mmCIF file of C-alpha atoms in Angstrom:
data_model
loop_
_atom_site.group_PDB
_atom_site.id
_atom_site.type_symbol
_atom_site.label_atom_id
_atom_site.label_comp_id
_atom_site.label_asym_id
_atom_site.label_seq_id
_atom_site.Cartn_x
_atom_site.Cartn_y
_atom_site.Cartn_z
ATOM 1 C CA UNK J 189 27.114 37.071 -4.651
ATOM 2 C CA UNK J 190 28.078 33.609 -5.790
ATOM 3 C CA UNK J 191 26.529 30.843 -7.983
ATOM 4 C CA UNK J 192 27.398 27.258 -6.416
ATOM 5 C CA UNK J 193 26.294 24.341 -8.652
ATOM 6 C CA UNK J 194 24.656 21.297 -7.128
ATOM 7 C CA UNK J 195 24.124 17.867 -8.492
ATOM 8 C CA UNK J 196 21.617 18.451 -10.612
ATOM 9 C CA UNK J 197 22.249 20.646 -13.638
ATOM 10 C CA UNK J 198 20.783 23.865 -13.386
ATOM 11 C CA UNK J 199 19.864 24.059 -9.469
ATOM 12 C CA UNK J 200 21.933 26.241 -7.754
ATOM 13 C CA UNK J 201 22.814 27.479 -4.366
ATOM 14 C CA UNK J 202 22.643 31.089 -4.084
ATOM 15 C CA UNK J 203 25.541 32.310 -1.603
ATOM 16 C CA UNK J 204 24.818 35.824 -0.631
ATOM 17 C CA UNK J 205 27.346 38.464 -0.041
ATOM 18 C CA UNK J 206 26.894 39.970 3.671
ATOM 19 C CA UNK J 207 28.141 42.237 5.729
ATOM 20 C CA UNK J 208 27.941 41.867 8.982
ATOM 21 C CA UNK J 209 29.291 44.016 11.999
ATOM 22 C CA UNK J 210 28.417 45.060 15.548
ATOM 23 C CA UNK J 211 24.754 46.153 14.613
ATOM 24 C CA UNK J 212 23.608 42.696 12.905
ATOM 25 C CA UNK J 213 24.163 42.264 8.991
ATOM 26 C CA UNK J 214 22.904 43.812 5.355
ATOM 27 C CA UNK J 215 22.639 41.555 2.360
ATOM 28 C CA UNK J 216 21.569 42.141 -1.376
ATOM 29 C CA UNK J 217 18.825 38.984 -1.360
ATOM 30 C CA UNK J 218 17.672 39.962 -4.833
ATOM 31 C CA UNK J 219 19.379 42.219 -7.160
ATOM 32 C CA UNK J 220 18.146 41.312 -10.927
ATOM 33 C CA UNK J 221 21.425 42.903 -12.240
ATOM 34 C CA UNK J 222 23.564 40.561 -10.157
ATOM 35 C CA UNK J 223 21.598 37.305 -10.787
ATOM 36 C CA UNK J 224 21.724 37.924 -14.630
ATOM 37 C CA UNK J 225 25.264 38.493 -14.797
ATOM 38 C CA UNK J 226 25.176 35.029 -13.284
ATOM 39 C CA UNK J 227 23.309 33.719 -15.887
ATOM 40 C CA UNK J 228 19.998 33.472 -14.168
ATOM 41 C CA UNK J 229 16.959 35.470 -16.775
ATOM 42 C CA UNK J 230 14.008 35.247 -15.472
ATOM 43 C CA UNK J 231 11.348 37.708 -14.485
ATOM 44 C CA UNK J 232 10.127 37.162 -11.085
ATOM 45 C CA UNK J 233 7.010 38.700 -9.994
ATOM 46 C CA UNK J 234 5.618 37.155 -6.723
ATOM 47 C CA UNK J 235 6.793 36.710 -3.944
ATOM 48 C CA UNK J 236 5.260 34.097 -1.460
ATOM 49 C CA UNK J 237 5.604 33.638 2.377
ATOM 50 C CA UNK J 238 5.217 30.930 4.874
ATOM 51 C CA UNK J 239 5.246 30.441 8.497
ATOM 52 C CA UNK J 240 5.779 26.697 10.009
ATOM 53 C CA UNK J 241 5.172 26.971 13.853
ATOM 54 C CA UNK J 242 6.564 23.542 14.470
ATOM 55 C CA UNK J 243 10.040 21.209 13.952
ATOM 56 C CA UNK J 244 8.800 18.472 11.399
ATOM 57 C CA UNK J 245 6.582 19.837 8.510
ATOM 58 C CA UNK J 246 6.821 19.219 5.232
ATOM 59 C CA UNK J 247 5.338 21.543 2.332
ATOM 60 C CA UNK J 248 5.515 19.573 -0.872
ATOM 61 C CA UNK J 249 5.965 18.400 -2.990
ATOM 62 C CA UNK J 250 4.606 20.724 -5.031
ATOM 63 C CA UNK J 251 4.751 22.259 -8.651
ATOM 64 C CA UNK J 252 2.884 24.066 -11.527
ATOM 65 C CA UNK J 253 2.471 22.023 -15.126
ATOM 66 C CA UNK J 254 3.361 24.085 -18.391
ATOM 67 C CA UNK J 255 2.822 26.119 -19.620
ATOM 68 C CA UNK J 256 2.565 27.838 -16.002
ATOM 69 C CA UNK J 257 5.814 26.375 -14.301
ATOM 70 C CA UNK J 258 7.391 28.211 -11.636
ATOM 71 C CA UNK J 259 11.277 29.249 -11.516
ATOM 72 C CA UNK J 260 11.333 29.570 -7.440
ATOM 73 C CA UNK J 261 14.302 31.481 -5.276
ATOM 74 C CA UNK J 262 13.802 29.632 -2.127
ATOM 75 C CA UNK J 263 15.112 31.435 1.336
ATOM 76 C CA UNK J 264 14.708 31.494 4.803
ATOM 77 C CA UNK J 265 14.241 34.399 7.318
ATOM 78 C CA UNK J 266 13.602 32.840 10.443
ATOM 79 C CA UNK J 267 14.519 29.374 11.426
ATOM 80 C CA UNK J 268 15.979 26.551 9.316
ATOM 81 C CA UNK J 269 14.719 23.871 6.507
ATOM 82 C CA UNK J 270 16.198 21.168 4.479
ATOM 83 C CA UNK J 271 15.183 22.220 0.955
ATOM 84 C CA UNK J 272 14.148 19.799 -1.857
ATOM 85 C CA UNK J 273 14.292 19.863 -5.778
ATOM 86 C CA UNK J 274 13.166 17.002 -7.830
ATOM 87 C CA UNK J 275 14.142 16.501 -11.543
ATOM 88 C CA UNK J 276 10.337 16.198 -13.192
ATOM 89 C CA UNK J 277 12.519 16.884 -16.884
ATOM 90 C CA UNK J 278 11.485 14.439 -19.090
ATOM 91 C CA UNK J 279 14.067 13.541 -20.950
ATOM 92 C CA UNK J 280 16.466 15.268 -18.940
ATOM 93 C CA UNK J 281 19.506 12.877 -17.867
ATOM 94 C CA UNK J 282 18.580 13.556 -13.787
ATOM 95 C CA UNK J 283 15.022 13.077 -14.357
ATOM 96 C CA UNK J 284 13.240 11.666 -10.823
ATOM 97 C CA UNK J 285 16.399 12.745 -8.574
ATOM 98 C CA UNK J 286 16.549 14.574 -6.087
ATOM 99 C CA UNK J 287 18.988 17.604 -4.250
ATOM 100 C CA UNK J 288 18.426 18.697 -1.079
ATOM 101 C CA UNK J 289 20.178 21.413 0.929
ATOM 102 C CA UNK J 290 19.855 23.010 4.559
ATOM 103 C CA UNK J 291 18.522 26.926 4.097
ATOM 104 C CA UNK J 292 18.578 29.271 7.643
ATOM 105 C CA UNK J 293 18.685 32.047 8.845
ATOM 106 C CA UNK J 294 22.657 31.492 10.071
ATOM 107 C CA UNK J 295 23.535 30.343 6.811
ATOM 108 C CA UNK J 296 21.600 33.023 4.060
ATOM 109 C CA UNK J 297 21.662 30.536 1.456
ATOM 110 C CA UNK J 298 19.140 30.275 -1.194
ATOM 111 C CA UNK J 299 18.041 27.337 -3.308
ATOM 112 C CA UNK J 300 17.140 28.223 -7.095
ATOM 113 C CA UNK J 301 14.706 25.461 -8.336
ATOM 114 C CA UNK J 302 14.128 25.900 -12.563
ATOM 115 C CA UNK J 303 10.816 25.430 -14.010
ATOM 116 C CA UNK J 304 10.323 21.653 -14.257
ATOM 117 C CA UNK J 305 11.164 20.523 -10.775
ATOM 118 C CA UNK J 306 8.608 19.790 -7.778
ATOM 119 C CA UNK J 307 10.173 21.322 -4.657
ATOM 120 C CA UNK J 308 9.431 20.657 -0.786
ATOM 121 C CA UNK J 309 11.045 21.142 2.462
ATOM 122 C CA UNK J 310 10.819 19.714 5.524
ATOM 123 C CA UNK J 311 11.353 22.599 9.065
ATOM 124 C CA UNK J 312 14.271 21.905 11.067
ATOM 125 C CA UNK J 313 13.327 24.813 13.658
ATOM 126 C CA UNK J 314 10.134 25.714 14.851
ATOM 127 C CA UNK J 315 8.881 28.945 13.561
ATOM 128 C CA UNK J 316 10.321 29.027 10.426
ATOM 129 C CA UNK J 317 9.710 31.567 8.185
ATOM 130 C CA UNK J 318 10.284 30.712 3.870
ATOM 131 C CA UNK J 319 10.013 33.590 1.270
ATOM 132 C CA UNK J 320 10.163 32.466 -2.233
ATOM 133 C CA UNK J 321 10.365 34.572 -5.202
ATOM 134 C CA UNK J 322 8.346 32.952 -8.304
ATOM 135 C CA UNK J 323 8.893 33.965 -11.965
ATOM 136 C CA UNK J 324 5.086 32.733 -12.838
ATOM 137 C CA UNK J 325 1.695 33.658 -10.675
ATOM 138 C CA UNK J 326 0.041 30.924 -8.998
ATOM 139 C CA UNK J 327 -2.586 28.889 -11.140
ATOM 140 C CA UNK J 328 -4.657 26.151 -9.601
ATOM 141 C CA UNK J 329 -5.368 25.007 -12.653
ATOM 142 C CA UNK J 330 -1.504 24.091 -13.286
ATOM 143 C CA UNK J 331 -1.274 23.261 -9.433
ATOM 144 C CA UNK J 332 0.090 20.108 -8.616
ATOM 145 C CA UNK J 333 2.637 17.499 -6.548
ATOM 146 C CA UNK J 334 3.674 14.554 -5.874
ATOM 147 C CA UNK J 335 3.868 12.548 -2.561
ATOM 148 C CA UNK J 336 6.432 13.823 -0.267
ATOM 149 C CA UNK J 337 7.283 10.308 1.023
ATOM 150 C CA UNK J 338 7.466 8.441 -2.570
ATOM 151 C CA UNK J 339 9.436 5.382 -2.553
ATOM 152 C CA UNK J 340 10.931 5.690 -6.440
ATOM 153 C CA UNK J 341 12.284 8.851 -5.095
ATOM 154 C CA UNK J 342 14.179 7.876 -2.174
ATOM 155 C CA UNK J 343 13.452 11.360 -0.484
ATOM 156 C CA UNK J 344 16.340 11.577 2.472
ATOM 157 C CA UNK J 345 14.027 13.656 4.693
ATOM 158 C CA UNK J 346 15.056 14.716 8.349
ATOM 159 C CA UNK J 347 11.643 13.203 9.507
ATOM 160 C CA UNK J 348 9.803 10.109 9.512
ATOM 161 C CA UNK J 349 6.500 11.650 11.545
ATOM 162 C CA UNK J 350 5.830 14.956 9.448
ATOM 163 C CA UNK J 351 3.336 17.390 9.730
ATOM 164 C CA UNK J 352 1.383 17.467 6.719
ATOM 165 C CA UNK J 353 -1.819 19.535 4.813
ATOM 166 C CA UNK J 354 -4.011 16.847 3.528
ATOM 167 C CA UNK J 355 -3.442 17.467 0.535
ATOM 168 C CA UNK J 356 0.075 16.756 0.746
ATOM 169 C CA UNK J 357 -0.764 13.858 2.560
ATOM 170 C CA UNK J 358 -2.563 12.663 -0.793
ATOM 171 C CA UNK J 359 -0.590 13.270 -3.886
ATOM 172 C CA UNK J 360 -0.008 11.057 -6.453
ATOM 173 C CA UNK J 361 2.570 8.929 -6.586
ATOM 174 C CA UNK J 362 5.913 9.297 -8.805
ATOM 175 C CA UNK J 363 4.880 5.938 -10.885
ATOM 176 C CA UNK J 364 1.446 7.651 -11.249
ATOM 177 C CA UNK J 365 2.681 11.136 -12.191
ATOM 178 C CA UNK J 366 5.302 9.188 -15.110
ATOM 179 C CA UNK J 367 2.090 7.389 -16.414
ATOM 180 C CA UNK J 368 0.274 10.715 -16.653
ATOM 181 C CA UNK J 369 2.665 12.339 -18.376
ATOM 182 C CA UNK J 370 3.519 9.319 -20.731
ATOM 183 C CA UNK J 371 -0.446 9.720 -21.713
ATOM 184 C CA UNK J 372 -0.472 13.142 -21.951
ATOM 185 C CA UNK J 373 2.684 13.113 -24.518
ATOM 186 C CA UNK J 374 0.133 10.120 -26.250
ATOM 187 C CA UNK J 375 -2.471 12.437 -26.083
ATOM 188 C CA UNK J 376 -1.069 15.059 -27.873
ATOM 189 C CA UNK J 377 0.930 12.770 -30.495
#
């Protein structure tokens, strides 16, 4: 198993080791031993599934606020994405970029977006299958996202006509999630 850094400091590309021969392959997706000699701690203790019947939909971008933020493993079992992490640090040096990398089936990769990012990803094949391994349970209280599509963020996405929930198709905008966060930082003093 190896670590690959990308752009952005502390999301990584998870490359698999697998072994492959006549029958098909066996890999180690998850082995908590092996991730923490990497460095990666965290507890994960949900795993989530989705299916995405058709070429073009996006899921995203989404995130949970503190103090429920989600650590996610992101991986694909059947078809392909292009894979999205968004630097929602404040303070941090990357904050509002963006990484994005191709997950498949073919490839094994897997995407590790840290607490404080939104994440999304747009399906490059149809019936594509994404499990995700979460270090936090889902809270819809914490729930939220920002607009896949956001101008400040300059989103490279393989689509220009996605398939989208409606409440994807709503979120706030980048400018509008900044200003909430400026007032809630106000807020608290």
């Amino acid at each position: 198993m190896k670590l690959v850094e990308t752009k952005i400091k502390d999301v990584f590309i998870v490359e698999p080791d697998v072994f492959g021969d006549h029958r098909g392959f066996f890999m180690e997706s998850y082995n908590k031993k092996k991730f923490e000699e990497l460095g990666l701690t965290f507890d994960l203790i949900q795993d989530n599934h989705s299916l995405s019947a058709q070429v073009g939909v996006i899921r995203g971008l989404h995130f949970q606020n503190h103090p429920k933020a989600q650590t996610k493993i992101v991986r694909v079992l059947t078809g392909a994405i292009y894979d999205v992490a968004v630097d929602l640090r404040k303070g941090s040096p990357t904050f509002g970029e963006w990484v994005g990398v191709e997950l498949s089936e073919d490839n094994k990769l897997q995407l590790v977006v840290p607490k404080g990012f939104a994440h999304g990803f747009c399906t490059l094949k149809p019936n594509t299958q994404v499990l995700y391994k979460v270090d936090e349970y889902y809270s819809q209280e914490h729930d939220s996202g920002i607009l896949w599509n956001d101008p400040d963020l300059g989103i490279d996405w393989p689509t220009t006509d996605p398939i989208l929930s409606e409440k994807d198709r709503k979120q706030p905008s980048f400018k509008d999630y900044v200003k909430q966060l400026e007032t809630e930082y106000t807020e608290a003093g």
